[in-house]
């Protein structure tokens, strides 16, 4: 039996760089789908500890599966996904399974949010009022609205019957790097430590231990499960088969009525003894009252979500309130400071992505304090005028290989300073970092980055790819764009103008660069802009490729750097040649280099990444540019309504398609514009939030 594509993926990030994620239909399709994916050196050092579970129910009417896995060569087993009759992600992933005899079993998963713990619960509810249908129907209906009896084992409206049964859960472990795959081997140590409520295993001596804290009974029963097949990995041309180890089985009695349960903890709360509780944790188990830990974590998570959403709605409107909690999943710790993760499941924190994302994820949602912490942390890393673009997973040595990350930092700090939340000390730190960047770029720094006599910024040398279009095939950059790229000039002029607000020495250079830009970048044939001038350092040469980078001269930055006539031409060309319902293509379809599908092995995908693939984050600059051109005077209100209907509505529809409640990284340039890449991408969601502040 062949598997169908999952209808969407859920995400529960722990704020430390770790996360739980998976498909709505329960069939893992990525090496990154896991219940406990731990960041040993937040936000890096990620390891998959618990990949999933094998779960089943035994009641008076017999045993039924509650899980399904895909095995090579192409087999689905067992049939648990067929019992899914409901699913929603609010406030966190929750499934409804139909059991024999008329009862339903609810199952939810959420990250505790302060320790890296991931909590799994199961509890019985009556089937009355539940939606009927197949598993496919259930996942197609995403996101569902939780019912009163979905609120949790001690929630309002919970009612149980006298039906009894027993739940069995077998954890599936790998304890491997999150980019790798696991194979059956003799070194895996199944030996448990502890007893029933607190069990730990250390499968490999020099890797983290895995703990399971529960209110069930543990039976040691070591077993290997072999040849799990991950469809998404196979489609990406990567290794796609994995073996997982299971040390034993947890069993839970679910035969009581919480309304009649007299047991209370010291705080007067129900102990939720009628629910199956399983806490997954990296490291050795610590003494903890399981039910109290679960109840406390749930209260904290619900309270934080409600506060965030309410504050965002009050200050910024319902649309931002609805996305505020999704935005919070990208914030994480780095050392003693804070950072933003570029996306899930495979990105950590990248400089360029962080600074592009900060205006939407932090400032649009009222997280000014977190914005300040992130900017202060990055401000300490300026070197020769450059900020790093990446901190590699394998260590803390930063990589200084981007021309635009430092300029986006100045744009982000400008937006933060405009909020009025900066203390004098923070303002001094951030402006000092900006001064070092401007000095470094003006005087010249790595990779041939430096301002020329015309005031424009040159960047690049053979073998480098310094702009956001940074894909390589092997060692060869696909779009090197050496010379003076158009969006780098827009960023540079904006950075100079921002710097001039506190230091007038930058104003003359800003004016010189602005004049040179106007004289050198306008394409006489279209009235729009060249993509690069002085290509490969050859004076007077131009690259006329129709790419989305020119849109940043009109929208996406604080200051428009072209006149109104040029702005109209840029928006018209970009809308006609590059707009898709999921953002802007990276190259016009008529270009012979255009690749309309982002598919196949890594070399094929890397070749397409910036040669036609559509990027969702670019919707933000485009919509802002479109509004600057069209939303003027008496037409402003009608133009904003048109922008929402034509450009924003497809993005909002996508919130229910791939990363549920989030926006993807990229999509095919060709229709039907299938979403690709990371299903949870920070700058994509950030620009959707920023767009809302413009509308």
PDB file of N, CA and C in Angstrom, residues 411-461:
ATOM      1  N   UNK A 411      19.127  48.169   9.266  1.00  0.00           N
ATOM      2  CA  UNK A 411      17.699  48.359   9.014  1.00  0.00           C
ATOM      3  C   UNK A 411      16.883  47.905  10.228  1.00  0.00           C
ATOM      4  N   UNK A 412      17.255  46.759  10.798  1.00  0.00           N
ATOM      5  CA  UNK A 412      16.524  46.230  11.950  1.00  0.00           C
ATOM      6  C   UNK A 412      16.687  47.123  13.173  1.00  0.00           C
ATOM      7  N   UNK A 413      17.913  47.599  13.431  1.00  0.00           N
ATOM      8  CA  UNK A 413      18.102  48.441  14.623  1.00  0.00           C
ATOM      9  C   UNK A 413      17.360  49.763  14.454  1.00  0.00           C
ATOM     10  N   UNK A 414      17.288  50.267  13.216  1.00  0.00           N
ATOM     11  CA  UNK A 414      16.534  51.492  12.960  1.00  0.00           C
ATOM     12  C   UNK A 414      15.058  51.294  13.325  1.00  0.00           C
ATOM     13  N   UNK A 415      14.492  50.167  12.893  1.00  0.00           N
ATOM     14  CA  UNK A 415      13.091  49.888  13.217  1.00  0.00           C
ATOM     15  C   UNK A 415      12.893  49.771  14.721  1.00  0.00           C
ATOM     16  N   UNK A 416      13.856  49.129  15.390  1.00  0.00           N
ATOM     17  CA  UNK A 416      13.739  48.993  16.839  1.00  0.00           C
ATOM     18  C   UNK A 416      13.843  50.356  17.531  1.00  0.00           C
ATOM     19  N   UNK A 417      14.797  51.178  17.123  1.00  0.00           N
ATOM     20  CA  UNK A 417      14.958  52.485  17.765  1.00  0.00           C
ATOM     21  C   UNK A 417      13.710  53.348  17.590  1.00  0.00           C
ATOM     22  N   UNK A 418      13.009  53.185  16.466  1.00  0.00           N
ATOM     23  CA  UNK A 418      11.804  53.970  16.241  1.00  0.00           C
ATOM     24  C   UNK A 418      10.674  53.598  17.203  1.00  0.00           C
ATOM     25  N   UNK A 419      10.753  52.432  17.847  1.00  0.00           N
ATOM     26  CA  UNK A 419       9.705  52.050  18.803  1.00  0.00           C
ATOM     27  C   UNK A 419       9.774  52.867  20.081  1.00  0.00           C
ATOM     28  N   UNK A 420      10.924  53.474  20.352  1.00  0.00           N
ATOM     29  CA  UNK A 420      11.087  54.253  21.569  1.00  0.00           C
ATOM     30  C   UNK A 420      11.372  53.434  22.810  1.00  0.00           C
ATOM     31  N   UNK A 421      11.624  52.133  22.637  1.00  0.00           N
ATOM     32  CA  UNK A 421      11.857  51.269  23.790  1.00  0.00           C
ATOM     33  C   UNK A 421      13.329  51.184  24.192  1.00  0.00           C
ATOM     34  N   UNK A 422      14.232  51.709  23.401  1.00  0.00           N
ATOM     35  CA  UNK A 422      15.661  51.528  23.677  1.00  0.00           C
ATOM     36  C   UNK A 422      16.105  52.393  24.853  1.00  0.00           C
ATOM     37  N   UNK A 423      16.861  51.796  25.750  1.00  0.00           N
ATOM     38  CA  UNK A 423      17.512  52.567  26.801  1.00  0.00           C
ATOM     39  C   UNK A 423      18.708  53.295  26.205  1.00  0.00           C
ATOM     40  N   UNK A 424      19.219  54.330  26.870  1.00  0.00           N
ATOM     41  CA  UNK A 424      20.422  55.001  26.348  1.00  0.00           C
ATOM     42  C   UNK A 424      21.588  54.043  26.143  1.00  0.00           C
ATOM     43  N   UNK A 425      21.761  53.080  27.050  1.00  0.00           N
ATOM     44  CA  UNK A 425      22.870  52.134  26.923  1.00  0.00           C
ATOM     45  C   UNK A 425      22.692  51.255  25.693  1.00  0.00           C
ATOM     46  N   UNK A 426      21.476  50.760  25.485  1.00  0.00           N
ATOM     47  CA  UNK A 426      21.221  49.927  24.311  1.00  0.00           C
ATOM     48  C   UNK A 426      21.402  50.730  23.032  1.00  0.00           C
ATOM     49  N   UNK A 427      20.901  51.962  23.018  1.00  0.00           N
ATOM     50  CA  UNK A 427      21.068  52.814  21.835  1.00  0.00           C
ATOM     51  C   UNK A 427      22.549  52.992  21.516  1.00  0.00           C
ATOM     52  N   UNK A 428      23.362  53.226  22.525  1.00  0.00           N
ATOM     53  CA  UNK A 428      24.800  53.417  22.303  1.00  0.00           C
ATOM     54  C   UNK A 428      25.442  52.155  21.729  1.00  0.00           C
ATOM     55  N   UNK A 429      25.062  50.999  22.265  1.00  0.00           N
ATOM     56  CA  UNK A 429      25.632  49.732  21.782  1.00  0.00           C
ATOM     57  C   UNK A 429      25.273  49.509  20.317  1.00  0.00           C
ATOM     58  N   UNK A 430      24.017  49.715  19.972  1.00  0.00           N
ATOM     59  CA  UNK A 430      23.566  49.429  18.613  1.00  0.00           C
ATOM     60  C   UNK A 430      24.109  50.443  17.618  1.00  0.00           C
ATOM     61  N   UNK A 431      24.106  51.706  17.982  1.00  0.00           N
ATOM     62  CA  UNK A 431      24.665  52.707  17.079  1.00  0.00           C
ATOM     63  C   UNK A 431      26.170  52.538  16.929  1.00  0.00           C
ATOM     64  N   UNK A 432      26.843  52.102  18.001  1.00  0.00           N
ATOM     65  CA  UNK A 432      28.278  51.837  17.901  1.00  0.00           C
ATOM     66  C   UNK A 432      28.562  50.707  16.926  1.00  0.00           C
ATOM     67  N   UNK A 433      27.741  49.642  16.969  1.00  0.00           N
ATOM     68  CA  UNK A 433      27.915  48.538  16.021  1.00  0.00           C
ATOM     69  C   UNK A 433      27.666  49.012  14.595  1.00  0.00           C
ATOM     70  N   UNK A 434      26.631  49.845  14.395  1.00  0.00           N
ATOM     71  CA  UNK A 434      26.342  50.368  13.058  1.00  0.00           C
ATOM     72  C   UNK A 434      27.486  51.226  12.548  1.00  0.00           C
ATOM     73  N   UNK A 435      28.089  52.021  13.406  1.00  0.00           N
ATOM     74  CA  UNK A 435      29.234  52.844  12.991  1.00  0.00           C
ATOM     75  C   UNK A 435      30.400  51.973  12.530  1.00  0.00           C
ATOM     76  N   UNK A 436      30.652  50.882  13.232  1.00  0.00           N
ATOM     77  CA  UNK A 436      31.750  49.991  12.835  1.00  0.00           C
ATOM     78  C   UNK A 436      31.467  49.336  11.482  1.00  0.00           C
ATOM     79  N   UNK A 437      30.195  49.028  11.244  1.00  0.00           N
ATOM     80  CA  UNK A 437      29.817  48.452   9.948  1.00  0.00           C
ATOM     81  C   UNK A 437      30.019  49.471   8.839  1.00  0.00           C
ATOM     82  N   UNK A 438      29.507  50.687   9.028  1.00  0.00           N
ATOM     83  CA  UNK A 438      29.622  51.711   7.995  1.00  0.00           C
ATOM     84  C   UNK A 438      31.078  52.068   7.735  1.00  0.00           C
ATOM     85  N   UNK A 439      31.862  52.164   8.782  1.00  0.00           N
ATOM     86  CA  UNK A 439      33.297  52.436   8.612  1.00  0.00           C
ATOM     87  C   UNK A 439      33.971  51.317   7.825  1.00  0.00           C
ATOM     88  N   UNK A 440      33.649  50.073   8.194  1.00  0.00           N
ATOM     89  CA  UNK A 440      34.271  48.936   7.524  1.00  0.00           C
ATOM     90  C   UNK A 440      33.906  48.870   6.053  1.00  0.00           C
ATOM     91  N   UNK A 441      32.643  49.102   5.729  1.00  0.00           N
ATOM     92  CA  UNK A 441      32.213  49.040   4.336  1.00  0.00           C
ATOM     93  C   UNK A 441      32.739  50.236   3.541  1.00  0.00           C
ATOM     94  N   UNK A 442      32.789  51.399   4.164  1.00  0.00           N
ATOM     95  CA  UNK A 442      33.292  52.580   3.470  1.00  0.00           C
ATOM     96  C   UNK A 442      34.779  52.439   3.149  1.00  0.00           C
ATOM     97  N   UNK A 443      35.535  51.925   4.110  1.00  0.00           N
ATOM     98  CA  UNK A 443      36.976  51.807   3.917  1.00  0.00           C
ATOM     99  C   UNK A 443      37.406  50.544   3.193  1.00  0.00           C
ATOM    100  N   UNK A 444      36.543  49.535   3.173  1.00  0.00           N
ATOM    101  CA  UNK A 444      36.862  48.276   2.515  1.00  0.00           C
ATOM    102  C   UNK A 444      37.115  47.157   3.506  1.00  0.00           C
ATOM    103  N   UNK A 445      36.597  45.975   3.190  1.00  0.00           N
ATOM    104  CA  UNK A 445      36.753  44.830   4.079  1.00  0.00           C
ATOM    105  C   UNK A 445      36.874  43.551   3.260  1.00  0.00           C
ATOM    106  N   UNK A 446      36.555  42.410   3.863  1.00  0.00           N
ATOM    107  CA  UNK A 446      36.725  41.114   3.211  1.00  0.00           C
ATOM    108  C   UNK A 446      35.990  41.039   1.875  1.00  0.00           C
ATOM    109  N   UNK A 447      36.413  40.097   1.040  1.00  0.00           N
ATOM    110  CA  UNK A 447      35.718  39.733  -0.199  1.00  0.00           C
ATOM    111  C   UNK A 447      35.531  40.902  -1.161  1.00  0.00           C
ATOM    112  N   UNK A 448      36.420  41.878  -1.095  1.00  0.00           N
ATOM    113  CA  UNK A 448      36.309  42.999  -2.014  1.00  0.00           C
ATOM    114  C   UNK A 448      35.154  43.927  -1.732  1.00  0.00           C
ATOM    115  N   UNK A 449      34.583  43.869  -0.528  1.00  0.00           N
ATOM    116  CA  UNK A 449      33.478  44.746  -0.165  1.00  0.00           C
ATOM    117  C   UNK A 449      34.025  46.132   0.142  1.00  0.00           C
ATOM    118  N   UNK A 450      33.498  47.132  -0.515  1.00  0.00           N
ATOM    119  CA  UNK A 450      33.939  48.495  -0.244  1.00  0.00           C
ATOM    120  C   UNK A 450      33.258  49.485  -1.159  1.00  0.00           C
ATOM    121  N   UNK A 451      33.171  50.734  -0.701  1.00  0.00           N
ATOM    122  CA  UNK A 451      32.554  51.804  -1.485  1.00  0.00           C
ATOM    123  C   UNK A 451      33.547  52.335  -2.497  1.00  0.00           C
ATOM    124  N   UNK A 452      33.084  52.537  -3.745  1.00  0.00           N
ATOM    125  CA  UNK A 452      33.919  53.102  -4.784  1.00  0.00           C
ATOM    126  C   UNK A 452      33.846  54.615  -4.793  1.00  0.00           C
ATOM    127  N   UNK A 453      34.499  55.213  -5.768  1.00  0.00           N
ATOM    128  CA  UNK A 453      34.510  56.664  -5.879  1.00  0.00           C
ATOM    129  C   UNK A 453      33.114  57.221  -6.117  1.00  0.00           C
ATOM    130  N   UNK A 454      32.244  56.423  -6.733  1.00  0.00           N
ATOM    131  CA  UNK A 454      30.869  56.870  -6.972  1.00  0.00           C
ATOM    132  C   UNK A 454      29.968  56.712  -5.756  1.00  0.00           C
ATOM    133  N   UNK A 455      30.515  56.153  -4.675  1.00  0.00           N
ATOM    134  CA  UNK A 455      29.734  55.958  -3.453  1.00  0.00           C
ATOM    135  C   UNK A 455      28.988  54.652  -3.406  1.00  0.00           C
ATOM    136  N   UNK A 456      28.898  53.933  -4.548  1.00  0.00           N
ATOM    137  CA  UNK A 456      28.212  52.640  -4.560  1.00  0.00           C
ATOM    138  C   UNK A 456      29.104  51.553  -3.970  1.00  0.00           C
ATOM    139  N   UNK A 457      28.481  50.460  -3.591  1.00  0.00           N
ATOM    140  CA  UNK A 457      29.181  49.408  -2.860  1.00  0.00           C
ATOM    141  C   UNK A 457      29.482  48.232  -3.781  1.00  0.00           C
ATOM    142  N   UNK A 458      30.761  47.953  -3.941  1.00  0.00           N
ATOM    143  CA  UNK A 458      31.189  46.770  -4.690  1.00  0.00           C
ATOM    144  C   UNK A 458      31.301  45.598  -3.721  1.00  0.00           C
ATOM    145  N   UNK A 459      31.009  44.386  -4.218  1.00  0.00           N
ATOM    146  CA  UNK A 459      31.140  43.198  -3.372  1.00  0.00           C
ATOM    147  C   UNK A 459      31.406  41.984  -4.227  1.00  0.00           C
ATOM    148  N   UNK A 460      32.306  41.134  -3.748  1.00  0.00           N
ATOM    149  CA  UNK A 460      32.514  39.843  -4.386  1.00  0.00           C
ATOM    150  C   UNK A 460      33.879  39.692  -5.013  1.00  0.00           C
ATOM    151  N   UNK A 461      34.278  38.439  -5.110  1.00  0.00           N
ATOM    152  CA  UNK A 461      35.505  38.054  -5.783  1.00  0.00           C
ATOM    153  C   UNK A 461      35.284  36.637  -6.301  1.00  0.00           C
TER     154      UNK A 461
END
